[in-house]
Amino acid sequence: QLTMSLNSSTLLNEENAQGPKRNTECLESLELQTPSSFQDNPLQQLQLASQEVLEKAKKSGRSKCPQCNSSRMFYCYTCFVPVETVPTKEIPTVKLPLKIDIIKHPNETDGKSTAVHAKLLAPDDVTIYKYPCIPEYEETRHEIALIFPGPNSVSVKDIAFHLQKYSKKGVCASNDDCSREPLLKKAKVEPEEEKNPNECISSSRSEGTRLKKVIFIDSTWNQTNKIITDERLQGLLQIELKTRKTCFWRHQKGKPDTYLSTIEAIYYFLVDYHQEILKESYKGQYDNLLFFFSFMHTLIKDAKCCAGKE
């Protein structure tokens, strides 16, 4: 959902070529706000690492991907690495309290997706899959939530309660003895990777929840049906983020402004999770997930202003 084949001189041409209907609604509404109301924009309040490296890269233009040698701006959206003009050591790294799987629609253009931001900024905790190649979640469904709006979706604050209900249905949520027989003989969960102490932080601080992984779908909203109806995603706890509004410049016409881009959804979920489940005050721990997003938002806004798009 986010094209990075941009610089300030070509930005508007590329945006217009893709159709202004998709991408100007949210941004134009931001530009029409008064200075005082604009301060309420959460992107203005982020605690971010220095974006000087992106400013320099913008001035120098497109650069090569160190892995595939493709010409890119800021990073390669197929290899998930910064380009040569953006040293990895100058890109912030964010540690997440749980693992994240992103399922990308096969028809979603790589260069338009904000999912790559999560992989770049939290490489140890984020995995991107291209549908239909996704994991089997059956054995660990009592530890997983799917972020997607729907009639059965619950709020973040209700995660612990609903995961406990999943456990009562016959899947053990801990290593302790269960009063019920296991649902399947293969109920023992095989470790996906080396355990990290932060993965279990929720179980010790949040009234019994064992949430260890969250799934996000990366596609246009009109493409989601193909993925959300996949049998491998059925029966998962479904979470909806209802109180946030998108700042994405490609907000899709006809959809509510609470339909977020992928990186926004990840960020806002983690902020809510930190406060509602971990029960800790939020002090900007995940703000750098919007490191690229906020920079691009400003770049596009400035380019539109220069072109008289206000």
mmCIF file with all atom_site columns, C-alpha atoms in Angstrom, residues 123-211:
data_model
loop_
_atom_site.group_PDB
_atom_site.id
_atom_site.type_symbol
_atom_site.label_atom_id
_atom_site.label_alt_id
_atom_site.label_comp_id
_atom_site.label_asym_id
_atom_site.label_entity_id
_atom_site.label_seq_id
_atom_site.pdbx_PDB_ins_code
_atom_site.Cartn_x
_atom_site.Cartn_y
_atom_site.Cartn_z
_atom_site.occupancy
_atom_site.B_iso_or_equiv
_atom_site.pdbx_formal_charge
_atom_site.auth_seq_id
_atom_site.auth_comp_id
_atom_site.auth_asym_id
_atom_site.auth_atom_id
_atom_site.pdbx_PDB_model_num
ATOM 1  C CA . PRO A 1 123 ? 13.270  -7.753  11.741 1.00 0.00 ? 123 PRO A CA 1
ATOM 2  C CA . ASP A 1 124 ? 13.491  -10.263 14.592 1.00 0.00 ? 124 ASP A CA 1
ATOM 3  C CA . ASP A 1 125 ? 9.772   -10.252 15.321 1.00 0.00 ? 125 ASP A CA 1
ATOM 4  C CA . VAL A 1 126 ? 8.067   -9.856  11.928 1.00 0.00 ? 126 VAL A CA 1
ATOM 5  C CA . THR A 1 127 ? 7.591   -12.418 9.154  1.00 0.00 ? 127 THR A CA 1
ATOM 6  C CA . ILE A 1 128 ? 5.930   -11.652 5.815  1.00 0.00 ? 128 ILE A CA 1
ATOM 7  C CA . TYR A 1 129 ? 4.169   -14.399 3.851  1.00 0.00 ? 129 TYR A CA 1
ATOM 8  C CA . LYS A 1 130 ? 2.742   -14.150 0.350  1.00 0.00 ? 130 LYS A CA 1
ATOM 9  C CA . TYR A 1 131 ? -0.637  -15.843 0.148  1.00 0.00 ? 131 TYR A CA 1
ATOM 10 C CA . PRO A 1 132 ? -1.395  -18.739 -0.325 1.00 0.00 ? 132 PRO A CA 1
ATOM 11 C CA . CYS A 1 133 ? 1.911   -19.725 1.298  1.00 0.00 ? 133 CYS A CA 1
ATOM 12 C CA . ILE A 1 134 ? 1.010   -19.235 4.969  1.00 0.00 ? 134 ILE A CA 1
ATOM 13 C CA . PRO A 1 135 ? 1.575   -21.297 8.125  1.00 0.00 ? 135 PRO A CA 1
ATOM 14 C CA . GLU A 1 136 ? -0.837  -23.758 9.685  1.00 0.00 ? 136 GLU A CA 1
ATOM 15 C CA . TYR A 1 137 ? -2.150  -22.146 12.868 1.00 0.00 ? 137 TYR A CA 1
ATOM 16 C CA . GLU A 1 138 ? -4.396  -24.936 14.153 1.00 0.00 ? 138 GLU A CA 1
ATOM 17 C CA . GLU A 1 139 ? -2.184  -26.171 16.991 1.00 0.00 ? 139 GLU A CA 1
ATOM 18 C CA . THR A 1 140 ? -1.434  -22.711 18.373 1.00 0.00 ? 140 THR A CA 1
ATOM 19 C CA . ARG A 1 141 ? -4.738  -20.976 17.762 1.00 0.00 ? 141 ARG A CA 1
ATOM 20 C CA . HIS A 1 142 ? -5.131  -20.403 21.523 1.00 0.00 ? 142 HIS A CA 1
ATOM 21 C CA . GLU A 1 143 ? -2.031  -18.175 21.371 1.00 0.00 ? 143 GLU A CA 1
ATOM 22 C CA . ILE A 1 144 ? -2.864  -16.215 18.222 1.00 0.00 ? 144 ILE A CA 1
ATOM 23 C CA . ALA A 1 145 ? -5.110  -13.309 17.264 1.00 0.00 ? 145 ALA A CA 1
ATOM 24 C CA . LEU A 1 146 ? -6.090  -12.065 13.810 1.00 0.00 ? 146 LEU A CA 1
ATOM 25 C CA . ILE A 1 147 ? -6.468  -8.318  13.358 1.00 0.00 ? 147 ILE A CA 1
ATOM 26 C CA . PHE A 1 148 ? -9.510  -7.847  11.159 1.00 0.00 ? 148 PHE A CA 1
ATOM 27 C CA . PRO A 1 149 ? -12.882 -6.128  11.596 1.00 0.00 ? 149 PRO A CA 1
ATOM 28 C CA . GLY A 1 150 ? -16.008 -8.261  11.649 1.00 0.00 ? 150 GLY A CA 1
ATOM 29 C CA . PRO A 1 151 ? -19.162 -9.182  13.572 1.00 0.00 ? 151 PRO A CA 1
ATOM 30 C CA . ASN A 1 152 ? -17.245 -11.492 15.914 1.00 0.00 ? 152 ASN A CA 1
ATOM 31 C CA . SER A 1 153 ? -14.292 -9.181  16.511 1.00 0.00 ? 153 SER A CA 1
ATOM 32 C CA . VAL A 1 154 ? -13.407 -8.127  20.050 1.00 0.00 ? 154 VAL A CA 1
ATOM 33 C CA . SER A 1 155 ? -11.428 -5.197  21.402 1.00 0.00 ? 155 SER A CA 1
ATOM 34 C CA . VAL A 1 156 ? -7.804  -5.393  22.501 1.00 0.00 ? 156 VAL A CA 1
ATOM 35 C CA . LYS A 1 157 ? -8.736  -5.085  26.170 1.00 0.00 ? 157 LYS A CA 1
ATOM 36 C CA . ASP A 1 158 ? -10.837 -8.259  25.915 1.00 0.00 ? 158 ASP A CA 1
ATOM 37 C CA . ILE A 1 159 ? -8.044  -10.448 24.507 1.00 0.00 ? 159 ILE A CA 1
ATOM 38 C CA . ALA A 1 160 ? -7.248  -12.205 27.785 1.00 0.00 ? 160 ALA A CA 1
ATOM 39 C CA . PHE A 1 161 ? -10.860 -13.131 28.486 1.00 0.00 ? 161 PHE A CA 1
ATOM 40 C CA . HIS A 1 162 ? -11.462 -14.559 25.028 1.00 0.00 ? 162 HIS A CA 1
ATOM 41 C CA . LEU A 1 163 ? -8.176  -16.488 24.883 1.00 0.00 ? 163 LEU A CA 1
ATOM 42 C CA . GLN A 1 164 ? -9.167  -18.152 28.154 1.00 0.00 ? 164 GLN A CA 1
ATOM 43 C CA . LYS A 1 165 ? -12.386 -19.257 26.472 1.00 0.00 ? 165 LYS A CA 1
ATOM 44 C CA . TYR A 1 166 ? -10.344 -20.759 23.654 1.00 0.00 ? 166 TYR A CA 1
ATOM 45 C CA . SER A 1 167 ? -8.378  -22.728 26.219 1.00 0.00 ? 167 SER A CA 1
ATOM 46 C CA . LYS A 1 168 ? -11.568 -24.025 27.810 1.00 0.00 ? 168 LYS A CA 1
ATOM 47 C CA . LYS A 1 169 ? -12.639 -25.400 24.448 1.00 0.00 ? 169 LYS A CA 1
ATOM 48 C CA . GLY A 1 170 ? -10.000 -28.061 24.774 1.00 0.00 ? 170 GLY A CA 1
ATOM 49 C CA . VAL A 1 171 ? -6.641  -26.577 23.856 1.00 0.00 ? 171 VAL A CA 1
ATOM 50 C CA . CYS A 1 172 ? -4.210  -26.164 26.739 1.00 0.00 ? 172 CYS A CA 1
ATOM 51 C CA . ALA A 1 173 ? -2.931  -22.634 27.117 1.00 0.00 ? 173 ALA A CA 1
ATOM 52 C CA . SER A 1 174 ? -0.073  -23.589 29.430 1.00 0.00 ? 174 SER A CA 1
ATOM 53 C CA . ASN A 1 175 ? 2.282   -26.431 30.262 1.00 0.00 ? 175 ASN A CA 1
ATOM 54 C CA . ASP A 1 176 ? 0.324   -27.263 33.389 1.00 0.00 ? 176 ASP A CA 1
ATOM 55 C CA . ASP A 1 177 ? -1.955  -30.298 33.615 1.00 0.00 ? 177 ASP A CA 1
ATOM 56 C CA . CYS A 1 178 ? -5.267  -29.755 31.865 1.00 0.00 ? 178 CYS A CA 1
ATOM 57 C CA . SER A 1 179 ? -8.519  -30.878 33.384 1.00 0.00 ? 179 SER A CA 1
ATOM 58 C CA . ARG A 1 180 ? -9.647  -31.821 29.881 1.00 0.00 ? 180 ARG A CA 1
ATOM 59 C CA . GLU A 1 181 ? -8.155  -34.277 27.447 1.00 0.00 ? 181 GLU A CA 1
ATOM 60 C CA . PRO A 1 182 ? -6.246  -32.665 24.584 1.00 0.00 ? 182 PRO A CA 1
ATOM 61 C CA . LEU A 1 183 ? -8.243  -31.961 21.483 1.00 0.00 ? 183 LEU A CA 1
ATOM 62 C CA . LEU A 1 184 ? -5.725  -33.692 19.240 1.00 0.00 ? 184 LEU A CA 1
ATOM 63 C CA . LYS A 1 185 ? -2.864  -36.106 19.797 1.00 0.00 ? 185 LYS A CA 1
ATOM 64 C CA . LYS A 1 186 ? -0.544  -33.576 18.229 1.00 0.00 ? 186 LYS A CA 1
ATOM 65 C CA . ALA A 1 187 ? -1.541  -30.894 20.727 1.00 0.00 ? 187 ALA A CA 1
ATOM 66 C CA . LYS A 1 188 ? 2.101   -30.478 21.748 1.00 0.00 ? 188 LYS A CA 1
ATOM 67 C CA . VAL A 1 189 ? 3.266   -27.279 20.060 1.00 0.00 ? 189 VAL A CA 1
ATOM 68 C CA . GLU A 1 190 ? 6.520   -27.458 18.176 1.00 0.00 ? 190 GLU A CA 1
ATOM 69 C CA . PRO A 1 191 ? 8.678   -24.375 18.803 1.00 0.00 ? 191 PRO A CA 1
ATOM 70 C CA . GLU A 1 192 ? 8.827   -22.164 15.730 1.00 0.00 ? 192 GLU A CA 1
ATOM 71 C CA . GLU A 1 193 ? 12.119  -20.655 16.782 1.00 0.00 ? 193 GLU A CA 1
ATOM 72 C CA . GLU A 1 194 ? 14.293  -20.039 19.801 1.00 0.00 ? 194 GLU A CA 1
ATOM 73 C CA . LYS A 1 195 ? 12.280  -18.779 22.742 1.00 0.00 ? 195 LYS A CA 1
ATOM 74 C CA . ASN A 1 196 ? 12.617  -15.147 23.629 1.00 0.00 ? 196 ASN A CA 1
ATOM 75 C CA . PRO A 1 197 ? 11.829  -14.005 27.181 1.00 0.00 ? 197 PRO A CA 1
ATOM 76 C CA . ASN A 1 198 ? 9.734   -11.133 25.829 1.00 0.00 ? 198 ASN A CA 1
ATOM 77 C CA . GLU A 1 199 ? 7.390   -13.549 24.076 1.00 0.00 ? 199 GLU A CA 1
ATOM 78 C CA . CYS A 1 200 ? 5.881   -14.674 27.362 1.00 0.00 ? 200 CYS A CA 1
ATOM 79 C CA . ILE A 1 201 ? 5.709   -11.238 28.941 1.00 0.00 ? 201 ILE A CA 1
ATOM 80 C CA . SER A 1 202 ? 1.968   -11.106 28.439 1.00 0.00 ? 202 SER A CA 1
ATOM 81 C CA . SER A 1 203 ? 1.336   -14.304 30.410 1.00 0.00 ? 203 SER A CA 1
ATOM 82 C CA . SER A 1 204 ? 3.079   -12.991 33.502 1.00 0.00 ? 204 SER A CA 1
ATOM 83 C CA . ARG A 1 205 ? 1.606   -9.499  33.494 1.00 0.00 ? 205 ARG A CA 1
ATOM 84 C CA . SER A 1 206 ? -1.840  -9.664  32.014 1.00 0.00 ? 206 SER A CA 1
ATOM 85 C CA . GLU A 1 207 ? -4.200  -11.878 33.958 1.00 0.00 ? 207 GLU A CA 1
ATOM 86 C CA . GLY A 1 208 ? -3.466  -15.125 32.209 1.00 0.00 ? 208 GLY A CA 1
ATOM 87 C CA . THR A 1 209 ? -3.406  -14.222 28.536 1.00 0.00 ? 209 THR A CA 1
ATOM 88 C CA . ARG A 1 210 ? -0.979  -16.286 26.494 1.00 0.00 ? 210 ARG A CA 1
ATOM 89 C CA . LEU A 1 211 ? -1.064  -14.268 23.308 1.00 0.00 ? 211 LEU A CA 1
#
